[in-house]
Amino acid sequence: MKVAIVGYGTIGKRVADAVSRQDDMTLVGIYKVTPDYEAVAAAQKGYRVFAPREKADAFKKIGVEVEGDLNDLASRADVIVDATPDGVGAQNKELYVKLGKNAIFQGGEEADVAEVSFNALGNYEKALGKRYIRVVSCNTTSITRVLSSLLLNGYKIRRARVFITRRGADPKEHKKGPINDVVPNPATVPSHHGPDVQTVLEGIDIVTLAVAVPVTIMHMHMAYIELDEAPSKDAVMEALATTPRILLFETKKGYSSLAQIIEWARDIGRPRGDVWEVSVLQDSVTVRGNELYLMYGVHQEAVVVPENIDAIRAMYRLADKWSSIEKTDKSLGIVTHGKKYNR
Amino acid sequence: MKVAIVGYGTIGKRVADAVSRQDDMTLVGIYKVTPDYEAVAAAQKGYRVFAPREKADAFKKIGVEVEGDLNDLASRADVIVDATPDGVGAQNKELYVKLGKNAIFQGGEEADVAEVSFNALGNYEKALGKRYIRVVSCNTTSITRVLSSLLLNGYKIRRARVFITRRGADPKEHKKGPINDVVPNPATVPSHHGPDVQTVLEGIDIVTLAVAVPVTIMHMHMAYIELDEAPSKDAVMEALATTPRILLFETKKGYSSLAQIIEWARDIGRPRGDVWEVSVLQDSVTVRGNELYLMYGVHQEAVVVPENIDAIRAMYRLADKWSSIEKTDKSLGIVTHGKKYNR
């Protein structure tokens, strides 16, 4: 499959790298509007760079040869991964439809931009053969993984209440806040994440609240999940530990906050220090009757990257759910504790 | 009543000022271990300063005359408000007992330091005539106020789950963190706040989780409260609005985060910009069946100050619950929406 990346920011550049690592996909190029250091890095990696015609000179001035515009890039691809800022994807869709191209959109778009909102663990099968797929946002992806881990292991979820302490900005975003504030995001209940999870896991009773804080590295979720029956803590741990894209971090090994999780990813040589996995603080996993509590970190820049790859496979029926998940994870270096995927 | 303040830090200096505003109490002096700018400010206010004998010269060098040591100060008082760092109060208690003095401790001490853990709305009557009272911490005080507001208005609380995004340090604490991190505080469930609320509101089903963030101005709570019956949102609003020491802040007036609440307090001339009230973001108050959700800010430096005053009144039976609350609030300038206290 020939894949084009439109929008080469936080998500786009990571998906481009991930596509390059797949043996059943080819990256045909990336489209970028701003001539800057990220464009230079893309060109240095050997990616074909596309940009608006009127910007071609500006790109050239920073040493980047532009191979064409959005239309040119989209025409060369089978599928476009659109990782443009919120709302732009919906505008771009018009072109993709006109050219008869399939497209993957990101969680910043409204759900109706696509035929299905997607999470690999949650509803891979629903995306089979679809032409327009929306990969839900990092927070929604992470909640969906945790809930899917429980559902796939036979637990019945009575209700999930998730309280999100969001990072205020990504590391590169020097103009965003907050500084020294906790900002309801939004002040109203629920935040969009709950309803968004329901676009993947239909009918689940979930309410989410969110605040933004002066942090750039990761989101933190505090989750309260009521099950139909009292679970055993060991069984829940086993479920989480054997679910792809969920990792458990033990306090006794020195993981006492999000910072050490990111440091681990940097130490083991992950590209950009990315943590693709939902990062559960193991000590937080607590069972109290039929209530389950846990805290986990969400690396907002990285979590949805494997989902974008799986979405492409589902779109073209290149693999079944577990094969795609395993293939993607192997290609990126995602590890799962203990067991292989064998559900 | 002659009141001594031992420990003149964040809480101690505020309680000293509050005591000075009461017509049924006299501040006999403050005890401080470190000769610094806060000691100078205390002396400039006319407060009698006490310090360890061996530090008297150091205090003199910064222009502060020391009137005696801890023993001297405690001997002159009827009651000591001990606002020393966690654990020091329990050590000091030995002296207070030896001198036959009553004492108020803060929430940093273990509950067994006192005969009762105290919140004015929650259990004023239980403190009547007690010689050793512990005023619970800012977070516990605030949760207790919110739950008490519901209980006093006839609601039955099935369970309360409160998720706390804590400020990492006070404004003056330049050595504390975190910077750019969300730190489980603790990673285990529950945080101490839940059990601490139960020392005031016995038998209540409460679980709390907490994380610390790079913020100095206020804590933020996201609360999920399940009631026995579905409440009307208007009635809950009315309950909160007419409860002392709870304020509602409307988004449409520009209160969209904690920062604007602190700015309001500074603008209206509050000493040090203090917000003694639990600060509810009105738009967050949400009813969903028998579930109530709300977000509120907790000014960690100020919230417990009125409670310290009421604790002294309860100790000496100087006033009944509602009279003391009203008297304290009037003296400080605490406003309550709409109604007077008339329960």
XYZ file of C-alpha atoms in Angstrom, chain B residues 15-333:
319
model
C -3.914 32.170 61.777
C -2.028 34.847 63.737
C -3.620 37.540 61.577
C -7.026 35.912 61.910
C -6.739 35.683 65.709
C -5.852 39.390 65.763
C -9.172 40.146 64.102
C -11.292 38.378 66.749
C -12.882 40.274 69.657
C -12.915 37.217 71.896
C -9.243 36.288 71.487
C -5.854 37.945 71.972
C -2.656 37.012 70.189
C 0.044 36.801 72.868
C 2.876 36.078 70.474
C 4.352 33.907 67.799
C 7.174 31.367 67.964
C 9.507 31.011 65.048
C 12.698 29.002 64.617
C 14.187 30.696 61.540
C 15.368 34.326 61.627
C 14.127 35.561 58.258
C 11.918 38.008 56.373
C 8.771 36.474 57.842
C 10.049 37.169 61.371
C 10.783 40.762 60.379
C 7.260 41.161 58.990
C 5.788 39.698 62.192
C 7.737 42.143 64.345
C 6.727 45.033 62.083
C 3.093 44.076 62.620
C 3.705 44.406 66.328
C 3.531 40.706 67.097
C 5.678 39.563 70.029
C 8.285 37.195 68.619
C 9.590 34.152 70.509
C 12.410 31.923 69.323
C 14.915 29.338 70.548
C 17.350 30.982 73.024
C 20.366 30.128 70.904
C 18.805 31.957 67.952
C 18.091 35.221 69.803
C 21.262 36.885 68.496
C 20.546 35.880 64.922
C 17.052 37.359 65.194
C 18.541 40.536 66.704
C 20.873 40.858 63.707
C 17.881 41.168 61.391
C 16.255 43.652 63.746
C 13.881 41.355 65.599
C 13.786 41.439 69.410
C 13.064 38.012 70.857
C 10.865 38.049 73.962
C 11.531 34.532 75.132
C 11.543 30.906 74.103
C 8.835 28.357 73.403
C 8.316 27.690 77.114
C 7.909 31.413 77.801
C 5.363 31.867 75.021
C 3.349 28.772 75.857
C 3.241 29.819 79.515
C 1.591 33.130 78.605
C -1.182 31.512 76.553
C -4.416 29.694 77.250
C -4.200 27.831 73.982
C -1.445 27.199 71.489
C -2.146 26.928 67.781
C 0.683 24.688 66.670
C 1.350 25.156 62.954
C 4.807 23.624 62.866
C 5.896 21.210 60.104
C 4.420 17.713 60.048
C 5.348 15.727 63.130
C 6.829 18.605 65.119
C 3.444 19.371 66.679
C 3.330 15.903 68.220
C 6.776 16.539 69.753
C 5.712 19.955 71.048
C 2.595 18.481 72.613
C 4.700 17.096 75.448
C 5.504 20.646 76.563
C 1.915 21.840 76.188
C 0.727 18.950 78.347
C 3.420 19.627 80.936
C 2.375 23.284 81.116
C -1.300 22.332 81.250
C -2.093 24.216 78.051
C -4.705 23.436 75.437
C -3.572 23.085 71.859
C -4.791 23.085 68.282
C -2.785 21.003 65.805
C -2.806 20.943 62.015
C -3.611 18.211 59.512
C 0.024 17.301 58.975
C -0.023 15.594 62.370
C -1.399 12.119 62.847
C -5.028 12.055 64.003
C -4.047 10.635 67.398
C -2.238 13.845 68.352
C -5.634 15.213 69.404
C -8.925 14.141 70.924
C -10.826 15.093 67.797
C -10.136 15.867 64.147
C -12.090 18.990 63.346
C -14.053 20.726 60.633
C -16.459 23.495 61.584
C -19.269 22.423 59.258
C -18.624 18.751 59.751
C -18.367 18.182 63.497
C -18.124 21.432 65.487
C -20.078 19.967 68.371
C -17.639 17.075 68.844
C -14.892 19.565 69.651
C -16.825 21.332 72.416
C -14.741 21.360 75.573
C -11.904 19.329 74.080
C -8.347 20.296 75.080
C -6.556 18.950 72.001
C -8.061 19.481 68.584
C -6.600 18.728 65.157
C -7.750 20.881 62.251
C -7.634 18.618 59.213
C -5.592 19.566 56.135
C -6.705 21.873 53.346
C -7.801 19.081 51.016
C -9.600 17.181 53.756
C -11.218 20.396 54.985
C -12.487 21.178 51.515
C -13.881 17.723 50.810
C -15.539 17.795 54.228
C -17.159 21.161 53.495
C -18.590 19.949 50.195
C -19.901 16.706 51.681
C -21.219 18.553 54.746
C -23.064 20.970 52.489
C -24.889 18.007 50.993
C -25.466 16.262 54.331
C -26.745 19.436 56.018
C -29.208 19.854 53.172
C -30.641 16.411 53.674
C -28.841 14.483 50.947
C -27.678 10.962 51.665
C -24.236 10.190 50.274
C -23.822 6.661 48.984
C -20.189 7.193 48.048
C -17.751 9.938 47.266
C -14.774 9.517 44.943
C -12.501 12.528 44.781
C -9.598 12.888 42.351
C -7.105 15.535 43.417
C -4.671 17.434 41.218
C -2.461 18.933 43.911
C -0.315 22.009 43.695
C 3.284 20.800 43.956
C 4.539 23.529 46.275
C 3.489 26.775 47.920
C 4.536 30.001 46.176
C 7.456 30.586 48.527
C 8.851 27.056 48.324
C 11.530 27.337 45.662
C 13.147 23.976 46.405
C 10.122 21.762 45.915
C 8.891 20.147 42.710
C 7.715 18.787 40.464
C 8.713 20.605 37.307
C 7.105 19.163 34.168
C 5.757 16.031 35.757
C 2.576 14.565 37.177
C 3.500 12.717 40.361
C 1.198 10.179 41.974
C 0.890 11.389 45.543
C 0.876 8.570 46.448
C 0.741 5.932 43.681
C -1.267 3.716 46.028
C -5.023 3.983 46.520
C -6.476 5.611 48.547
C -4.525 8.790 49.248
C -4.648 9.781 52.929
C -7.422 12.310 52.321
C -10.228 9.762 52.176
C -9.470 8.143 55.538
C -8.817 11.625 56.908
C -12.295 12.811 55.911
C -13.612 9.791 57.805
C -12.008 11.098 61.002
C -14.476 13.991 60.757
C -17.450 12.474 58.912
C -17.486 9.011 60.420
C -18.732 6.122 58.351
C -18.790 7.951 55.044
C -17.807 5.841 52.002
C -15.039 7.843 50.422
C -11.995 7.036 48.271
C -9.499 9.642 47.121
C -6.642 9.611 44.605
C -4.083 12.369 44.264
C -1.357 13.551 41.912
C 0.976 16.540 42.288
C 1.662 18.963 39.433
C 3.888 22.013 38.734
C 1.468 24.538 40.192
C 1.732 26.706 43.295
C -1.587 28.527 43.464
C -4.295 26.018 44.366
C -5.288 22.382 44.426
C -8.009 21.225 42.041
C -10.499 18.531 42.986
C -12.630 16.557 40.557
C -15.381 15.019 42.663
C -17.801 12.253 41.838
C -20.502 11.838 44.467
C -23.201 9.209 44.325
C -26.359 10.100 46.248
C -29.188 7.884 47.420
C -31.599 9.665 45.102
C -31.341 11.765 41.982
C -30.987 15.372 43.125
C -32.182 18.426 41.253
C -29.280 20.460 39.972
C -30.882 23.700 41.162
C -31.255 22.337 44.664
C -27.632 21.229 44.761
C -26.550 24.638 43.525
C -28.663 26.279 46.218
C -27.140 24.008 48.868
C -23.604 24.871 47.799
C -24.368 28.571 47.392
C -25.780 28.894 50.889
C -23.106 26.878 52.654
C -20.519 28.973 54.476
C -17.010 28.843 53.070
C -18.071 27.590 49.677
C -18.168 30.004 46.741
C -19.433 29.421 43.230
C -17.500 30.971 40.361
C -19.287 31.446 37.046
C -17.525 30.828 33.744
C -19.535 33.585 32.095
C -17.906 36.072 34.457
C -14.508 34.951 33.225
C -13.633 32.353 35.833
C -12.351 29.583 33.631
C -9.559 28.273 35.854
C -7.937 28.623 39.270
C -5.819 31.583 38.208
C -8.814 33.909 37.884
C -10.091 32.956 41.313
C -6.784 33.965 42.871
C -6.812 37.162 40.782
C -10.284 37.990 42.150
C -9.019 37.578 45.708
C -6.098 39.892 44.961
C -8.337 42.443 43.275
C -10.783 42.715 46.166
C -7.960 43.285 48.612
C -7.898 39.960 50.411
C -4.789 39.746 52.630
C -2.120 37.883 50.654
C -4.800 37.176 48.020
C -6.219 34.474 50.284
C -9.222 32.402 49.288
C -10.636 30.879 52.451
C -13.573 29.390 50.600
C -13.816 26.169 48.628
C -13.992 27.583 45.114
C -16.478 25.689 42.990
C -16.387 26.157 39.223
C -20.101 26.561 38.756
C -20.245 25.143 35.227
C -18.762 21.899 36.491
C -21.685 21.133 38.792
C -23.403 18.342 36.911
C -26.165 15.965 37.876
C -26.458 12.651 36.042
C -29.093 10.439 37.616
C -28.063 10.123 41.236
C -24.494 11.111 40.412
C -23.166 14.551 41.180
C -19.966 15.863 39.612
C -18.113 19.026 40.473
C -14.693 20.649 40.240
C -13.396 23.040 42.847
C -10.221 24.848 43.758
C -8.630 24.683 47.194
C -6.324 27.505 48.217
C -3.944 25.414 50.255
C -2.509 28.367 52.164
C -5.823 29.763 53.352
C -8.640 27.243 53.513
C -7.997 25.997 57.061
C -7.568 29.433 58.633
C -11.229 29.987 59.659
C -11.342 26.427 60.997
C -8.502 27.206 63.401
C -10.495 30.100 64.837
C -13.661 28.027 65.205
C -11.670 25.246 66.846
C -10.598 27.650 69.570
C -14.204 28.725 70.140
C -15.414 25.145 70.285
C -12.621 24.275 72.725
C -13.787 26.936 75.191
C -17.486 26.787 74.305
C -17.267 30.483 73.365
C -20.046 30.124 70.806
C -22.284 27.532 69.215
C -21.464 26.191 65.756
C -23.345 28.609 63.530
C -22.556 31.632 65.683
C -18.856 30.848 65.597
C -18.833 30.255 61.847
C -20.662 33.514 61.253
C -18.452 35.452 63.639
C -15.260 34.106 62.078
C -16.488 34.722 58.565
C -17.536 38.289 59.309
C -14.197 39.031 60.941
C -12.277 37.821 57.893
C -14.613 39.129 55.227
